[in-house]
Short mmCIF file of N, CA and C in Angstrom, two decimals:
data_model
loop_
_atom_site.label_atom_id
_atom_site.label_comp_id
_atom_site.label_asym_id
_atom_site.label_seq_id
_atom_site.Cartn_x
_atom_site.Cartn_y
_atom_site.Cartn_z
N MET A 138 4.53 14.88 15.63
CA MET A 138 4.91 14.14 14.44
C MET A 138 6.11 13.25 14.72
N GLN A 139 7.05 13.75 15.52
CA GLN A 139 8.23 12.95 15.84
C GLN A 139 7.88 11.74 16.67
N VAL A 140 6.89 11.85 17.53
CA VAL A 140 6.47 10.71 18.35
C VAL A 140 5.89 9.62 17.46
N LEU A 141 5.10 10.00 16.48
CA LEU A 141 4.53 9.03 15.56
C LEU A 141 5.63 8.33 14.76
N MET A 142 6.62 9.08 14.32
CA MET A 142 7.75 8.50 13.58
C MET A 142 8.55 7.56 14.48
N PHE A 143 8.77 7.96 15.72
CA PHE A 143 9.49 7.12 16.67
C PHE A 143 8.75 5.80 16.90
N LEU A 144 7.45 5.87 17.09
CA LEU A 144 6.66 4.66 17.33
C LEU A 144 6.64 3.75 16.10
N THR A 145 6.56 4.34 14.92
CA THR A 145 6.55 3.56 13.69
C THR A 145 7.89 2.85 13.50
N LEU A 146 8.98 3.56 13.70
CA LEU A 146 10.30 2.94 13.57
C LEU A 146 10.52 1.89 14.65
N GLY A 147 10.04 2.14 15.85
CA GLY A 147 10.14 1.15 16.92
C GLY A 147 9.36 -0.10 16.59
N LEU A 148 8.20 0.08 15.98
CA LEU A 148 7.39 -1.05 15.56
C LEU A 148 8.14 -1.89 14.52
N VAL A 149 8.75 -1.25 13.54
CA VAL A 149 9.51 -1.96 12.52
C VAL A 149 10.69 -2.69 13.14
N ILE A 150 11.37 -2.05 14.06
CA ILE A 150 12.52 -2.67 14.72
C ILE A 150 12.07 -3.82 15.61
N GLY A 151 10.93 -3.67 16.27
CA GLY A 151 10.38 -4.76 17.09
C GLY A 151 10.05 -5.98 16.25
N VAL A 152 9.47 -5.77 15.09
CA VAL A 152 9.16 -6.88 14.18
C VAL A 152 10.45 -7.52 13.68
N ALA A 153 11.43 -6.70 13.32
CA ALA A 153 12.72 -7.24 12.86
C ALA A 153 13.39 -8.06 13.96
N ALA A 154 13.33 -7.58 15.18
CA ALA A 154 13.94 -8.31 16.30
C ALA A 154 13.25 -9.66 16.51
N ARG A 155 11.93 -9.68 16.42
CA ARG A 155 11.20 -10.94 16.61
C ARG A 155 11.53 -11.92 15.48
N LEU A 156 11.71 -11.42 14.27
CA LEU A 156 12.05 -12.30 13.16
C LEU A 156 13.46 -12.88 13.31
N LEU A 157 14.33 -12.18 14.02
CA LEU A 157 15.68 -12.68 14.26
C LEU A 157 15.73 -13.76 15.33
N LEU A 158 14.69 -13.83 16.17
CA LEU A 158 14.66 -14.78 17.27
C LEU A 158 13.84 -16.01 16.89
N PRO A 159 14.41 -17.18 17.06
CA PRO A 159 13.66 -18.40 16.72
C PRO A 159 12.66 -18.76 17.82
N GLY A 160 11.72 -19.64 17.48
CA GLY A 160 10.80 -20.17 18.47
C GLY A 160 9.53 -19.36 18.61
N ARG A 161 8.66 -19.90 19.42
CA ARG A 161 7.35 -19.27 19.65
C ARG A 161 7.50 -18.09 20.60
N ALA A 162 6.86 -17.00 20.26
CA ALA A 162 6.95 -15.78 21.06
C ALA A 162 6.08 -15.90 22.30
N GLN A 163 6.62 -15.53 23.43
CA GLN A 163 5.85 -15.44 24.66
C GLN A 163 5.06 -14.13 24.61
N GLY A 164 3.76 -14.21 24.56
CA GLY A 164 2.94 -13.00 24.55
C GLY A 164 2.51 -12.56 23.17
N GLY A 165 3.02 -13.14 22.13
CA GLY A 165 2.59 -12.82 20.78
C GLY A 165 3.26 -11.60 20.18
N TRP A 166 2.75 -11.25 19.00
CA TRP A 166 3.35 -10.16 18.24
C TRP A 166 3.16 -8.81 18.91
N SER A 167 2.02 -8.58 19.53
CA SER A 167 1.79 -7.27 20.14
C SER A 167 2.79 -7.01 21.26
N THR A 168 3.07 -8.02 22.06
CA THR A 168 4.07 -7.88 23.12
C THR A 168 5.45 -7.66 22.51
N SER A 169 5.76 -8.38 21.44
CA SER A 169 7.06 -8.20 20.77
C SER A 169 7.22 -6.78 20.25
N ILE A 170 6.15 -6.23 19.72
CA ILE A 170 6.22 -4.87 19.19
C ILE A 170 6.43 -3.86 20.32
N ILE A 171 5.70 -4.03 21.42
CA ILE A 171 5.87 -3.11 22.56
C ILE A 171 7.29 -3.23 23.12
N LEU A 172 7.78 -4.45 23.28
CA LEU A 172 9.14 -4.65 23.77
C LEU A 172 10.16 -4.13 22.75
N GLY A 173 9.83 -4.24 21.48
CA GLY A 173 10.72 -3.71 20.44
C GLY A 173 10.85 -2.20 20.51
N VAL A 174 9.74 -1.53 20.75
CA VAL A 174 9.78 -0.08 20.89
C VAL A 174 10.63 0.31 22.10
N ALA A 175 10.41 -0.37 23.22
CA ALA A 175 11.18 -0.07 24.43
C ALA A 175 12.66 -0.40 24.24
N GLY A 176 12.95 -1.54 23.64
CA GLY A 176 14.34 -1.93 23.41
C GLY A 176 15.02 -1.02 22.41
N SER A 177 14.28 -0.57 21.42
CA SER A 177 14.82 0.35 20.44
C SER A 177 15.22 1.67 21.10
N LEU A 178 14.36 2.15 21.97
CA LEU A 178 14.67 3.38 22.70
C LEU A 178 15.93 3.18 23.55
N GLY A 179 15.96 2.09 24.32
CA GLY A 179 17.12 1.83 25.18
C GLY A 179 18.40 1.63 24.39
N GLY A 180 18.34 0.83 23.34
CA GLY A 180 19.53 0.58 22.52
C GLY A 180 20.00 1.83 21.81
N GLY A 181 19.05 2.62 21.30
CA GLY A 181 19.42 3.87 20.63
C GLY A 181 20.06 4.86 21.58
N LEU A 182 19.51 4.96 22.79
CA LEU A 182 20.11 5.86 23.79
C LEU A 182 21.49 5.39 24.20
N LEU A 183 21.64 4.09 24.40
CA LEU A 183 22.95 3.54 24.77
C LEU A 183 23.97 3.79 23.66
N GLY A 184 23.56 3.58 22.41
CA GLY A 184 24.45 3.85 21.29
C GLY A 184 24.85 5.31 21.22
N GLY A 185 23.91 6.20 21.51
CA GLY A 185 24.22 7.63 21.52
C GLY A 185 25.20 7.99 22.62
N LEU A 186 25.03 7.36 23.79
CA LEU A 186 25.95 7.61 24.90
C LEU A 186 27.35 7.08 24.60
N MET A 187 27.42 6.03 23.79
CA MET A 187 28.71 5.45 23.42
C MET A 187 29.35 6.21 22.26
N GLY A 188 28.67 7.22 21.74
CA GLY A 188 29.21 8.02 20.64
C GLY A 188 28.99 7.40 19.28
N LEU A 189 28.02 6.49 19.17
CA LEU A 189 27.77 5.82 17.90
C LEU A 189 26.65 6.47 17.12
N GLY A 190 26.16 7.60 17.56
CA GLY A 190 25.01 8.23 16.95
C GLY A 190 25.34 9.23 15.86
N ARG A 191 26.56 9.21 15.35
CA ARG A 191 26.93 10.16 14.30
C ARG A 191 26.22 9.81 12.99
N PRO A 192 25.81 10.80 12.24
CA PRO A 192 25.10 10.55 10.97
C PRO A 192 25.95 9.73 10.00
N GLY A 193 25.29 8.82 9.32
CA GLY A 193 25.96 8.03 8.30
C GLY A 193 26.54 6.71 8.78
N LEU A 194 26.59 6.48 10.07
CA LEU A 194 27.17 5.24 10.57
C LEU A 194 26.18 4.08 10.55
N GLY A 195 24.93 4.36 10.80
CA GLY A 195 23.94 3.30 10.86
C GLY A 195 24.00 2.52 12.16
N ALA A 196 24.88 2.91 13.06
CA ALA A 196 25.04 2.20 14.33
C ALA A 196 23.80 2.34 15.21
N GLU A 197 23.09 3.45 15.07
CA GLU A 197 21.89 3.61 15.89
C GLU A 197 20.84 2.56 15.53
N TRP A 198 20.78 2.17 14.26
CA TRP A 198 19.86 1.10 13.85
C TRP A 198 20.28 -0.24 14.43
N VAL A 199 21.56 -0.51 14.37
CA VAL A 199 22.08 -1.78 14.91
C VAL A 199 21.84 -1.84 16.42
N MET A 200 22.13 -0.75 17.12
CA MET A 200 21.93 -0.72 18.56
C MET A 200 20.44 -0.82 18.91
N SER A 201 19.59 -0.24 18.10
CA SER A 201 18.15 -0.33 18.34
C SER A 201 17.66 -1.77 18.19
N VAL A 202 18.11 -2.46 17.15
CA VAL A 202 17.72 -3.86 16.96
C VAL A 202 18.28 -4.72 18.08
N LEU A 203 19.54 -4.50 18.46
CA LEU A 203 20.13 -5.28 19.56
C LEU A 203 19.39 -5.03 20.86
N GLY A 204 19.00 -3.79 21.12
CA GLY A 204 18.23 -3.48 22.33
C GLY A 204 16.88 -4.17 22.32
N ALA A 205 16.23 -4.19 21.18
CA ALA A 205 14.93 -4.86 21.06
C ALA A 205 15.08 -6.36 21.24
N VAL A 206 16.12 -6.95 20.64
CA VAL A 206 16.36 -8.39 20.81
C VAL A 206 16.61 -8.70 22.28
N ALA A 207 17.41 -7.87 22.95
CA ALA A 207 17.70 -8.09 24.37
C ALA A 207 16.43 -8.02 25.21
N MET A 208 15.57 -7.05 24.93
CA MET A 208 14.32 -6.92 25.69
C MET A 208 13.42 -8.15 25.49
N ILE A 209 13.34 -8.63 24.27
CA ILE A 209 12.50 -9.80 23.98
C ILE A 209 13.08 -11.04 24.65
N LEU A 210 14.40 -11.20 24.61
CA LEU A 210 15.03 -12.35 25.27
C LEU A 210 14.80 -12.33 26.78
N VAL A 211 14.94 -11.18 27.40
CA VAL A 211 14.72 -11.06 28.84
C VAL A 211 13.26 -11.36 29.18
N TYR A 212 12.35 -10.83 28.40
CA TYR A 212 10.92 -11.08 28.64
C TYR A 212 10.60 -12.57 28.49
N ASP A 213 11.11 -13.20 27.43
CA ASP A 213 10.87 -14.63 27.22
C ASP A 213 11.42 -15.45 28.38
N ALA A 214 12.62 -15.10 28.86
CA ALA A 214 13.22 -15.83 29.99
C ALA A 214 12.39 -15.66 31.26
N MET A 215 11.88 -14.47 31.49
CA MET A 215 11.07 -14.21 32.69
C MET A 215 9.75 -14.98 32.61
N MET A 216 9.16 -15.06 31.44
CA MET A 216 7.87 -15.74 31.31
C MET A 216 8.00 -17.26 31.40
N ARG A 217 9.16 -17.78 31.07
CA ARG A 217 9.36 -19.24 31.15
C ARG A 217 9.73 -19.68 32.55
N GLY A 218 10.13 -18.76 33.39
CA GLY A 218 10.43 -19.09 34.77
C GLY A 218 11.84 -19.25 34.99
#
């Protein structure tokens, strides 16, 4: 059940990250969602390691979105050459 919740939240964060980025997506929405899930995991883990994962702060959400945005930006840069 936790895996399903993680994937659903990652999907929402991936969509939010793509909406924050202007321009045409390299690879489309499905790629953005997959990168969003991966970036959300990375950003959330990094936030936890930095001590930002305490309940009530909301920093894990911010770090997840930032991680997803970073993953999408890196992917777009790699695809453009």
